[in-house]
Coordinates of C-alpha atoms in Angstrom, one line a residue:
Chain A
M1 CA 116.6 -15.3 46.4
P2 CA 116.5 -14.4 50.1
P3 CA 114.3 -11.4 51.2
N4 CA 116.1 -8.1 51.0
N5 CA 116.3 -6.7 54.6
S6 CA 118.4 -3.7 53.7
T7 CA 117.0 -0.3 54.6
H8 CA 118.9 1.2 51.6
M9 CA 117.5 0.7 48.1
S10 CA 119.5 0.4 45.0
R11 CA 118.6 2.4 41.9
R12 CA 117.3 -0.7 40.2
G13 CA 115.1 -1.4 43.3
L14 CA 113.8 2.1 43.3
A15 CA 112.9 1.8 39.7
R16 CA 111.1 -1.5 40.4
L17 CA 109.2 0.1 43.3
A18 CA 108.1 3.0 41.1
A19 CA 107.0 0.7 38.3
S20 CA 104.9 -1.5 40.6
T21 CA 103.4 1.6 42.4
L22 CA 102.4 3.0 39.0
A23 CA 100.9 -0.4 38.0
A24 CA 99.0 -0.6 41.2
A25 CA 97.6 2.9 40.7
M26 CA 96.6 2.0 37.2
V27 CA 94.8 -1.1 38.3
A28 CA 93.0 0.8 41.0
T29 CA 91.9 3.4 38.5
E30 CA 90.6 0.7 36.1
L31 CA 88.7 -1.0 39.0
E32 CA 87.1 2.3 39.9
A33 CA 86.1 3.0 36.3
S34 CA 84.7 -0.5 36.1
A35 CA 82.7 -0.1 39.2
Q36 CA 81.4 3.2 37.9
S37 CA 80.3 1.5 34.6
Q38 CA 78.4 -1.1 36.6
V39 CA 76.0 1.5 37.9
D40 CA 72.5 0.1 38.5
P41 CA 70.8 0.3 35.1
A42 CA 67.7 1.8 36.7
E43 CA 69.7 4.6 38.2
S44 CA 71.4 5.3 34.9
I45 CA 68.2 5.6 32.9
I46 CA 66.5 7.5 35.7
A47 CA 69.4 10.1 35.6
E48 CA 69.2 10.4 31.9
V49 CA 65.4 10.8 31.9
E50 CA 65.4 13.3 34.8
K51 CA 68.0 15.4 32.9
T52 CA 65.8 15.7 29.8
R53 CA 62.5 16.3 31.7
G54 CA 64.2 18.8 34.0
K55 CA 62.7 17.5 37.3
P56 CA 63.0 14.4 39.4
L57 CA 60.7 11.4 38.9
P58 CA 58.1 10.8 41.5
S59 CA 59.4 8.5 44.3
D60 CA 56.8 5.7 43.6
V61 CA 57.9 5.6 40.0
R62 CA 61.5 5.4 41.0
K63 CA 60.6 2.5 43.3
R64 CA 58.8 0.6 40.6
M65 CA 61.7 1.0 38.2
G66 CA 63.6 -1.7 40.0
Q67 CA 60.9 -4.3 39.3
A68 CA 60.6 -3.1 35.7
V69 CA 64.4 -3.5 35.1
K70 CA 64.3 -6.9 36.8
D71 CA 61.5 -8.0 34.4
N72 CA 63.4 -6.8 31.4
A73 CA 66.5 -8.6 32.6
S74 CA 64.5 -11.8 33.0
N75 CA 63.2 -11.5 29.4
S76 CA 66.8 -10.8 28.3
A77 CA 68.1 -13.9 30.1
A78 CA 65.3 -16.1 28.5
L79 CA 66.2 -14.7 25.1
R80 CA 70.0 -15.3 25.6
K81 CA 69.4 -18.8 26.8
F82 CA 67.9 -19.6 23.4
K83 CA 70.6 -20.3 20.9
V84 CA 70.3 -18.2 17.8
P85 CA 72.7 -19.2 15.0
D86 CA 75.3 -16.5 14.2
G87 CA 74.2 -14.6 11.1
A88 CA 70.5 -15.4 11.5
E89 CA 68.7 -12.3 10.3
P90 CA 65.9 -10.6 12.0
E91 CA 62.7 -9.9 10.0
M92 CA 62.7 -6.1 9.9
I93 CA 59.3 -6.0 8.2
F94 CA 57.2 -8.6 9.9
V95 CA 55.0 -10.8 7.8
P96 CA 53.5 -13.8 9.6
A97 CA 54.9 -17.1 8.4
R98 CA 52.2 -19.0 6.5
K99 CA 51.1 -22.6 6.7
G100 CA 53.0 -24.4 4.0
G101 CA 56.0 -22.2 4.2
A102 CA 55.0 -19.5 1.7
K103 CA 55.3 -15.8 2.6
Chain B
M1 CA 10.0 -5.9 20.3
S2 CA 11.0 -4.4 23.6
D3 CA 13.8 -1.9 23.9
R4 CA 15.8 -4.3 25.9
A5 CA 15.4 -7.1 23.3
L6 CA 16.5 -4.7 20.6
L7 CA 19.6 -3.7 22.5
W8 CA 20.7 -7.4 22.7
L9 CA 20.3 -8.3 19.0
S10 CA 23.4 -9.2 17.1
A11 CA 24.7 -6.6 14.6
L12 CA 23.5 -8.8 11.7
E13 CA 20.0 -9.1 13.2
L14 CA 19.8 -5.4 13.7
G15 CA 21.0 -4.8 10.2
K16 CA 18.3 -7.1 8.8
L17 CA 15.6 -5.2 10.8
I18 CA 16.9 -1.9 9.6
A19 CA 17.0 -3.1 6.0
K20 CA 13.4 -4.3 6.3
R21 CA 12.4 -1.0 7.9
S22 CA 11.1 -2.9 10.9
V23 CA 13.1 -0.5 13.0
S24 CA 14.9 2.7 11.9
S25 CA 18.6 3.3 12.4
V26 CA 17.6 6.6 14.2
E27 CA 15.5 4.7 16.7
I28 CA 18.1 2.1 17.5
T29 CA 20.8 4.8 17.6
R30 CA 18.8 6.9 20.1
L31 CA 18.4 3.8 22.3
Y32 CA 22.1 3.0 22.3
L33 CA 23.0 6.7 22.9
R34 CA 20.7 6.6 26.0
E35 CA 22.3 3.4 27.3
L36 CA 25.8 4.7 26.8
D37 CA 25.0 8.0 28.4
T38 CA 23.7 6.3 31.5
R39 CA 25.0 2.7 32.0
G40 CA 28.0 3.4 29.8
R41 CA 29.1 6.3 31.9
A42 CA 28.4 4.5 35.2
L43 CA 30.7 1.6 34.0
N44 CA 33.4 4.1 32.8
A45 CA 33.0 2.4 29.4
L46 CA 32.6 5.7 27.5
A47 CA 35.5 7.9 26.2
E48 CA 33.3 10.2 24.1
L49 CA 29.6 10.1 23.1
T50 CA 29.1 11.2 19.5
P51 CA 25.4 12.0 19.3
E52 CA 25.5 14.6 16.5
I53 CA 27.5 12.6 14.1
A54 CA 25.6 9.4 15.1
L55 CA 22.1 10.9 14.5
K56 CA 23.3 12.4 11.2
Q57 CA 24.7 9.1 10.0
A58 CA 21.7 7.2 11.2
A59 CA 19.3 9.6 9.4
Q60 CA 21.3 9.2 6.2
A61 CA 21.2 5.4 6.6
D62 CA 17.4 5.5 6.9
R63 CA 17.1 7.7 3.8
E64 CA 19.2 5.3 1.9
V65 CA 17.2 2.3 3.1
K66 CA 14.0 4.1 1.9
A67 CA 15.7 4.6 -1.5
G68 CA 16.6 0.9 -1.7
K69 CA 20.3 1.4 -1.1
I70 CA 21.8 -1.0 1.5
R71 CA 25.5 -0.5 1.7
S72 CA 26.4 -3.7 3.7
P73 CA 24.9 -6.0 6.3
L74 CA 26.0 -3.4 8.9
H75 CA 24.0 -0.6 7.2
G76 CA 22.5 1.6 9.9
V77 CA 24.0 -0.4 12.8
P78 CA 25.4 1.7 15.6
Y79 CA 28.9 0.9 16.8
G80 CA 31.7 2.2 19.1
A81 CA 35.4 2.6 18.3
K82 CA 38.2 2.1 20.8
D83 CA 39.6 5.5 21.6
L84 CA 42.9 4.8 19.9
L85 CA 41.3 5.1 16.5
A86 CA 41.5 8.6 15.0
T87 CA 38.1 10.2 14.3
R88 CA 38.0 13.6 12.6
G89 CA 37.0 16.4 14.9
I90 CA 36.2 14.1 17.8
P91 CA 38.7 13.8 20.8
T92 CA 41.0 10.7 20.5
R93 CA 42.7 10.5 23.9
W94 CA 44.3 7.1 23.7
G95 CA 42.9 6.6 27.2
S96 CA 45.7 8.8 28.4
P97 CA 45.4 11.9 30.7
A98 CA 48.6 13.2 28.9
H99 CA 46.6 13.3 25.6
A100 CA 43.4 14.8 27.0
N101 CA 43.1 17.5 24.4
Q102 CA 44.1 15.5 21.4
V103 CA 41.9 15.8 18.3
F104 CA 42.8 14.6 14.8
N105 CA 41.5 16.0 11.6
Y106 CA 41.2 12.7 9.8
D107 CA 39.6 9.3 10.3
A108 CA 41.4 6.0 10.8
T109 CA 41.0 3.7 7.8
V110 CA 38.7 1.3 9.7
V111 CA 36.4 4.2 10.7
T112 CA 36.2 5.3 7.1
R113 CA 35.5 1.8 5.9
L114 CA 32.7 1.3 8.5
R115 CA 31.2 4.7 7.5
E116 CA 31.2 3.7 3.9
A117 CA 29.5 0.4 4.9
G118 CA 26.7 2.4 6.4
A119 CA 27.6 1.8 10.1
V120 CA 26.8 4.5 12.6
L121 CA 29.5 5.8 15.0
V122 CA 27.8 6.3 18.4
A123 CA 30.8 6.5 20.7
K124 CA 34.5 6.4 21.3
L125 CA 35.0 3.7 23.9
A126 CA 37.3 3.7 26.9
M127 CA 40.7 2.0 27.0
V128 CA 43.7 1.6 29.2
E129 CA 46.1 4.5 28.7
L130 CA 48.4 4.0 25.7
A131 CA 46.9 0.5 25.4
G132 CA 48.9 -0.4 28.5
G133 CA 51.5 -2.6 26.7
V134 CA 54.5 -1.7 28.8
G135 CA 52.9 -2.8 32.1
Y136 CA 50.2 -1.3 34.3
E137 CA 49.2 -2.5 37.7
F138 CA 45.7 -1.2 38.2
A139 CA 42.4 -1.2 36.2
A140 CA 42.3 2.5 37.0
A141 CA 45.1 3.1 34.4
S142 CA 42.9 5.2 32.2
I143 CA 41.7 8.8 31.8
T144 CA 38.2 7.4 32.3
G145 CA 38.9 5.4 35.4
P146 CA 38.5 1.7 35.9
C147 CA 36.2 0.2 33.3
K148 CA 33.7 -1.9 35.2
N149 CA 32.2 -5.2 34.0
P150 CA 28.6 -5.2 32.9
Y151 CA 28.1 -8.6 34.6
D152 CA 29.3 -7.4 38.0
D153 CA 30.4 -3.8 38.5
T154 CA 32.8 -4.7 41.2
R155 CA 34.8 -6.5 38.6
W156 CA 37.0 -5.3 35.7
A157 CA 36.0 -5.3 32.1
G158 CA 39.5 -6.3 31.0
G159 CA 41.9 -4.4 28.9
S160 CA 43.1 -2.7 27.0
S161 CA 39.9 -2.6 24.8
S162 CA 37.9 -2.2 28.1
G163 CA 35.1 0.0 26.8
S164 CA 34.7 -2.1 23.7
G165 CA 34.2 -5.2 25.8
A166 CA 31.9 -3.5 28.3
A167 CA 29.8 -1.7 25.7
V168 CA 29.2 -4.9 23.6
G169 CA 28.7 -7.1 26.7
G170 CA 26.4 -4.6 28.3
G171 CA 24.2 -4.1 25.2
M172 CA 25.2 -0.5 24.6
V173 CA 26.3 -0.8 21.0
G174 CA 25.6 -3.1 18.1
F175 CA 29.3 -3.9 17.9
A176 CA 32.7 -2.4 18.6
I177 CA 36.2 -2.2 17.3
G178 CA 39.0 -3.1 19.6
T179 CA 42.7 -3.6 19.1
E180 CA 45.2 -6.2 20.4
T181 CA 48.9 -6.2 20.9
W182 CA 48.8 -9.0 23.5
G183 CA 45.4 -9.9 24.9
S184 CA 43.6 -6.6 24.5
I185 CA 40.7 -8.0 22.4
T186 CA 40.5 -11.6 23.7
V187 CA 40.8 -10.7 27.4
P188 CA 37.9 -8.2 27.6
A189 CA 35.9 -10.4 25.2
A190 CA 36.3 -13.3 27.7
F191 CA 35.5 -11.2 30.7
C192 CA 32.5 -9.5 29.2
N193 CA 30.9 -12.5 27.4
V194 CA 31.7 -11.1 24.0
S195 CA 32.9 -12.6 20.7
G196 CA 36.2 -10.9 20.0
L197 CA 38.3 -11.6 16.9
R198 CA 42.0 -10.8 16.8
P199 CA 42.8 -11.0 13.0
T200 CA 46.1 -12.0 11.5
Y201 CA 48.8 -9.3 11.9
G202 CA 48.4 -7.0 8.8
R203 CA 44.9 -8.2 7.9
V204 CA 43.3 -4.9 9.0
P205 CA 45.2 -1.7 8.2
R206 CA 46.4 0.3 11.2
T207 CA 46.3 3.7 9.5
G208 CA 45.0 6.3 12.0
A209 CA 45.4 3.9 15.0
M210 CA 47.7 4.8 17.9
A211 CA 50.9 2.7 17.6
L212 CA 51.9 0.8 20.7
C213 CA 53.9 -1.8 18.9
W214 CA 54.3 -1.5 15.1
T215 CA 55.0 -5.2 14.6
M216 CA 52.3 -6.6 16.8
D217 CA 49.3 -4.3 16.8
K218 CA 46.1 -5.7 15.3
I219 CA 42.6 -4.2 14.9
G220 CA 39.6 -6.4 15.2
P221 CA 35.9 -6.7 15.8
M222 CA 34.2 -7.3 19.2
A223 CA 30.6 -8.3 18.8
R224 CA 27.8 -10.5 20.2
T225 CA 28.4 -13.3 17.8
A226 CA 31.2 -14.8 15.7
E227 CA 29.0 -14.3 12.7
D228 CA 29.0 -10.6 13.4
C229 CA 32.8 -10.7 13.6
L230 CA 32.9 -12.2 10.2
A231 CA 30.7 -9.5 8.7
I232 CA 32.7 -6.7 10.4
L233 CA 36.0 -8.2 9.3
R234 CA 34.8 -8.3 5.7
V235 CA 34.3 -4.5 5.9
I236 CA 37.5 -3.5 7.7
A237 CA 40.0 -6.0 6.2
G238 CA 42.2 -5.3 3.2
H239 CA 45.3 -3.5 2.1
D240 CA 45.7 0.2 2.6
P241 CA 48.7 1.8 0.8
R242 CA 49.1 4.2 3.7
D243 CA 49.9 1.2 6.0
P244 CA 52.7 -0.8 4.3
S245 CA 52.3 -3.6 6.9
S246 CA 48.8 -4.2 5.8
S247 CA 48.3 -7.4 3.8
T248 CA 47.4 -7.4 0.1
E249 CA 45.7 -10.8 0.5
K250 CA 42.0 -10.5 0.1
F251 CA 39.7 -11.8 2.8
G252 CA 37.6 -14.4 1.0
P253 CA 33.9 -14.0 1.1
S254 CA 33.2 -17.7 1.8
L255 CA 34.1 -20.1 4.6
P256 CA 35.6 -23.5 4.0
D257 CA 32.6 -25.7 3.1
R258 CA 32.8 -28.8 5.3
T259 CA 29.6 -30.1 6.7
P260 CA 29.5 -31.6 9.3
L261 CA 32.3 -29.5 10.8
R262 CA 35.3 -31.8 10.6
A263 CA 37.9 -29.5 12.2
R264 CA 40.9 -31.0 13.8
L265 CA 41.5 -29.3 17.2
G266 CA 44.8 -29.1 19.0
L267 CA 44.3 -28.9 22.7
L268 CA 46.9 -26.5 24.2
P269 CA 48.4 -27.6 27.5
T270 CA 46.6 -25.9 30.4
E271 CA 47.5 -26.0 34.1
Y272 CA 44.1 -26.3 35.8
A273 CA 45.3 -27.8 39.0
K274 CA 48.3 -25.5 39.5
N275 CA 46.0 -22.5 38.9
K276 CA 43.1 -23.9 40.9
A277 CA 40.7 -23.5 38.0
P278 CA 38.2 -26.4 38.1
E279 CA 35.4 -24.3 36.6
A280 CA 37.4 -23.4 33.5
Q281 CA 38.3 -27.0 33.2
K282 CA 34.7 -28.1 33.4
H283 CA 33.4 -25.5 30.9
F284 CA 36.3 -26.2 28.5
K285 CA 35.6 -29.9 28.7
S286 CA 32.0 -29.3 27.9
A287 CA 32.9 -27.0 25.0
I288 CA 35.1 -29.6 23.5
S289 CA 32.3 -32.2 23.9
V290 CA 30.0 -29.8 22.0
L291 CA 32.6 -29.4 19.2
Q292 CA 33.2 -33.2 19.0
G293 CA 29.4 -33.6 18.7
L294 CA 29.6 -31.3 15.7
G295 CA 32.2 -33.6 14.1
C296 CA 35.5 -32.1 15.3
T297 CA 38.3 -34.3 16.5
S298 CA 40.9 -33.3 19.1
D299 CA 44.3 -34.2 20.3
K300 CA 47.0 -32.7 22.5
V301 CA 49.4 -30.3 20.9
I302 CA 52.6 -28.8 22.1
L303 CA 54.2 -25.9 20.3
P304 CA 57.9 -26.1 19.5
N305 CA 60.1 -24.7 22.3
F306 CA 60.9 -21.0 21.8
P307 CA 60.9 -18.2 24.3
Y308 CA 57.7 -16.8 22.9
D309 CA 56.7 -14.7 25.9
A310 CA 60.2 -13.2 26.5
A311 CA 60.4 -12.3 22.8
A312 CA 56.9 -10.8 22.7
G313 CA 57.6 -8.9 25.9
T314 CA 60.8 -7.5 24.7
I315 CA 59.4 -6.4 21.3
V316 CA 56.3 -4.7 23.0
N317 CA 58.4 -3.0 25.6
V318 CA 61.0 -1.6 23.2
E319 CA 58.6 -0.6 20.5
G320 CA 56.2 0.9 23.1
A321 CA 58.9 3.0 24.8
A322 CA 60.2 4.1 21.4
S323 CA 56.7 5.0 20.2
F324 CA 56.1 7.3 23.2
E325 CA 59.7 8.4 23.7
G326 CA 58.9 12.0 23.5
L327 CA 56.3 11.7 26.3
V328 CA 58.5 9.4 28.4
R329 CA 61.4 11.8 28.4
S330 CA 59.1 14.8 29.3
A331 CA 57.5 15.9 32.5
K332 CA 54.1 15.1 30.8
L333 CA 54.8 11.5 31.7
D334 CA 53.6 12.4 35.2
L335 CA 50.1 12.8 33.9
L336 CA 49.7 9.1 33.2
A337 CA 47.5 7.4 35.7
D338 CA 49.5 4.3 36.5
N339 CA 52.9 4.4 38.1
S340 CA 53.9 0.9 36.9
Q341 CA 53.2 2.0 33.4
K342 CA 55.4 5.1 33.8
A343 CA 58.2 2.9 35.3
G344 CA 57.9 0.3 32.6
L345 CA 58.1 2.9 29.8
I346 CA 61.3 4.5 31.3
A347 CA 62.9 1.1 32.0
A348 CA 62.2 -0.1 28.5
L349 CA 64.3 2.8 27.0
A350 CA 67.3 1.0 28.5
I351 CA 66.7 -2.4 26.9
P352 CA 69.8 -3.1 24.7
G353 CA 69.3 -3.0 21.0
S354 CA 70.9 -6.5 20.8
D355 CA 68.0 -7.8 23.0
Y356 CA 65.4 -6.4 20.7
L357 CA 67.2 -7.8 17.6
R358 CA 67.5 -11.1 19.3
A359 CA 63.8 -11.1 19.9
L360 CA 63.2 -10.3 16.2
R361 CA 65.6 -13.1 15.1
I362 CA 63.9 -15.6 17.4
R363 CA 60.5 -14.6 15.9
K364 CA 61.9 -15.2 12.5
L365 CA 63.0 -18.7 13.5
A366 CA 59.9 -19.5 15.5
G367 CA 57.3 -18.5 12.8
P368 CA 58.0 -21.2 10.2
A369 CA 58.7 -23.8 12.9
A370 CA 55.5 -23.2 15.0
V371 CA 53.1 -22.8 12.1
K372 CA 53.8 -26.5 11.2
V373 CA 51.3 -27.4 14.0
F374 CA 48.6 -26.4 11.6
D375 CA 49.6 -29.2 9.2
K376 CA 48.0 -31.5 11.7
F377 CA 45.4 -29.2 13.2
D378 CA 42.9 -26.6 11.8
A379 CA 42.8 -24.7 15.1
L380 CA 44.3 -24.7 18.6
V381 CA 42.0 -24.4 21.5
A382 CA 42.2 -23.5 25.2
P383 CA 40.3 -21.5 27.8
T384 CA 41.0 -17.8 26.9
L385 CA 41.8 -17.3 30.6
L386 CA 41.3 -19.6 33.6
K387 CA 39.2 -17.3 35.8
G388 CA 36.5 -14.8 35.5
A389 CA 37.2 -11.0 35.8
P390 CA 39.1 -9.9 38.9
P391 CA 37.9 -7.1 41.1
W392 CA 38.8 -3.8 39.5
K393 CA 40.2 -2.5 42.8
M394 CA 42.7 -5.4 43.0
S395 CA 46.3 -5.2 41.9
L396 CA 46.4 -6.9 38.5
N397 CA 49.6 -8.6 39.5
E398 CA 47.5 -10.4 42.0
G399 CA 44.4 -10.7 39.9
F400 CA 46.2 -12.3 37.0
A401 CA 48.4 -14.6 39.1
N402 CA 46.5 -17.7 38.2
M403 CA 44.9 -16.6 35.0
G404 CA 46.9 -18.8 32.5
G405 CA 46.4 -17.7 28.9
N406 CA 48.0 -18.4 25.6
G407 CA 48.6 -14.8 24.3
G408 CA 52.4 -15.0 23.8
P409 CA 53.0 -17.3 20.8
G410 CA 49.9 -16.2 18.8
N411 CA 50.6 -12.5 19.2
L412 CA 54.3 -12.8 18.6
L413 CA 53.7 -14.7 15.4
G414 CA 50.7 -12.8 14.2
W415 CA 48.2 -15.7 14.3
P416 CA 44.5 -14.9 14.4
S417 CA 42.3 -15.9 17.3
I418 CA 38.8 -15.6 18.5
S419 CA 37.4 -15.7 22.1
V420 CA 33.8 -16.8 22.4
P421 CA 31.7 -17.2 25.5
M422 CA 31.8 -20.8 27.0
G423 CA 29.7 -20.4 30.1
M424 CA 29.7 -18.6 33.5
D425 CA 31.6 -19.4 36.7
A426 CA 30.0 -19.9 40.1
D427 CA 30.1 -16.1 40.6
G428 CA 28.2 -15.5 37.4
L429 CA 31.3 -14.2 35.6
P430 CA 31.8 -15.1 31.9
L431 CA 34.5 -17.5 30.8
G432 CA 35.9 -17.6 27.2
L433 CA 36.9 -20.3 24.8
E434 CA 39.9 -19.3 22.6
I435 CA 40.2 -20.7 19.1
I436 CA 43.6 -19.9 17.4
G437 CA 44.2 -20.3 13.7
A438 CA 47.1 -20.3 11.2
P439 CA 47.9 -16.9 9.7
Y440 CA 45.2 -15.7 7.2
Q441 CA 42.9 -18.6 8.2
E442 CA 40.3 -16.4 10.1
A443 CA 37.6 -18.2 8.1
A444 CA 38.6 -21.6 9.6
I445 CA 38.3 -20.3 13.2
L446 CA 35.2 -18.3 12.5
K447 CA 33.5 -21.4 11.1
I448 CA 34.3 -23.3 14.3
A449 CA 33.2 -20.4 16.5
M450 CA 29.9 -20.0 14.5
A451 CA 29.1 -23.7 14.7
F452 CA 29.8 -23.6 18.5
Q453 CA 27.5 -20.7 18.9
K454 CA 24.7 -22.3 17.0
A455 CA 24.9 -25.2 19.4
T456 CA 25.3 -23.3 22.7
P457 CA 23.4 -20.5 24.4
H458 CA 26.4 -18.9 26.3
H459 CA 26.7 -15.8 24.0
R460 CA 23.1 -15.0 24.5
I461 CA 23.3 -14.7 28.3
A462 CA 22.9 -11.0 29.0
P463 CA 23.8 -9.4 32.3
K464 CA 21.0 -9.1 34.8
A465 CA 19.0 -5.9 34.3

């Protein structure tokens, strides 16, 4: 189909334009929401803790949060790299595994 | 015997002298109180001196000796307890400025058991705030300030059982009680030339002890000899119905009877060159030669591949932050001494539940797989750490950069371990030998440690007066 150079728009064309504008707006809203949900985890927990304590955290503590979050993420990555079979249960009451296999 | 010689006797030697009435419990208690009040304070090893209760308990111990009643080999022997153990009517501050006014109206089970065994509580000993598990950067992370090393007061005593290490290493108590979640007994033991036993998880009940990490906290003895550790463990081990995680398995009175010592030792991989640790390498080699001379055999060992450190770190962080959540979410958090500790506690609140559960699931898989190394070996050995104590002023991130250490797997899986002195580095700082055993096999590692100490003088080297 050749490009439509007409300055007049048919009813069908108008409907198409409205639909695509609405879709674009929805995508933009979703992207914005997604960006908001990817807030720095340090900032998110800082905000939560500051709300409950009723005052801001000292600036040096805020600064160190970044490293602490990074350390936790590094632990998380190491744990996720290790394949745990689906359904493998955690031990909710820890008893050291004995030599010979008995508990 | 001179005062100095008395201060440096092992707990069992002191107990024998007291039982024979060669020295009274009151005399030795007064000596230790004096040392704690002077050198102990100067080193920041002291959380609280307990002279009234100590002299009362010592007088009672002496009366009982006179009447022919000896409660245990520790009868009348003065000791110090890490300040995370509850003591009735005596401040228990957990090393934390946020808990400066905390006093419990009950005793921790280990404190009760030691009292019933006739031991004399002379002091609560300094510790890193909240046992430091969620990450601290400076040795000064304590209400009592940086705990200094009795061998060199520009160096750190280690943590988190800092005062327990310094007081035993400095000849200021007959023995001490420490706790370990990850390195808190073995590290100060190595730095302060002390024998420190981390028992199997659950071996010693935690009733009345501050909880940092419910599934990894252990309570254990720190003393001048491994034989002392055995005697103390016999007193404090055993199930307590108030701590459901405490083991019902009895700690046997005897050690495996094998003479000569025919222990099979697994040598854990250690990166001496990478960490520039020739002195640790030299002393470790010499220690293994001594043990081989006693009849031990050795071979290299590699643990099965699991993310031990990441799992242990995640468990400690999550349980630690949960344990202190009320504090972490309040303005009282600002009272803690170390900003990295504060940041670590807050950040740990945001670790996903799925990560924590993954760590627990990995631990469940790793336990039975890793314990199989003990089918071939009676114990695993390595230097406790690769260097002597760092300066207490130095950032611990820097100070521990080349320290090595094998704390992750053993602490994650609840394995017992003992650190015993293995010599001094060129700066005169102590180095430790770590002997790790299978769960509930404390007797096996104690036997190796005791034989090693019979053959070596390292544990008898006191700091210069």
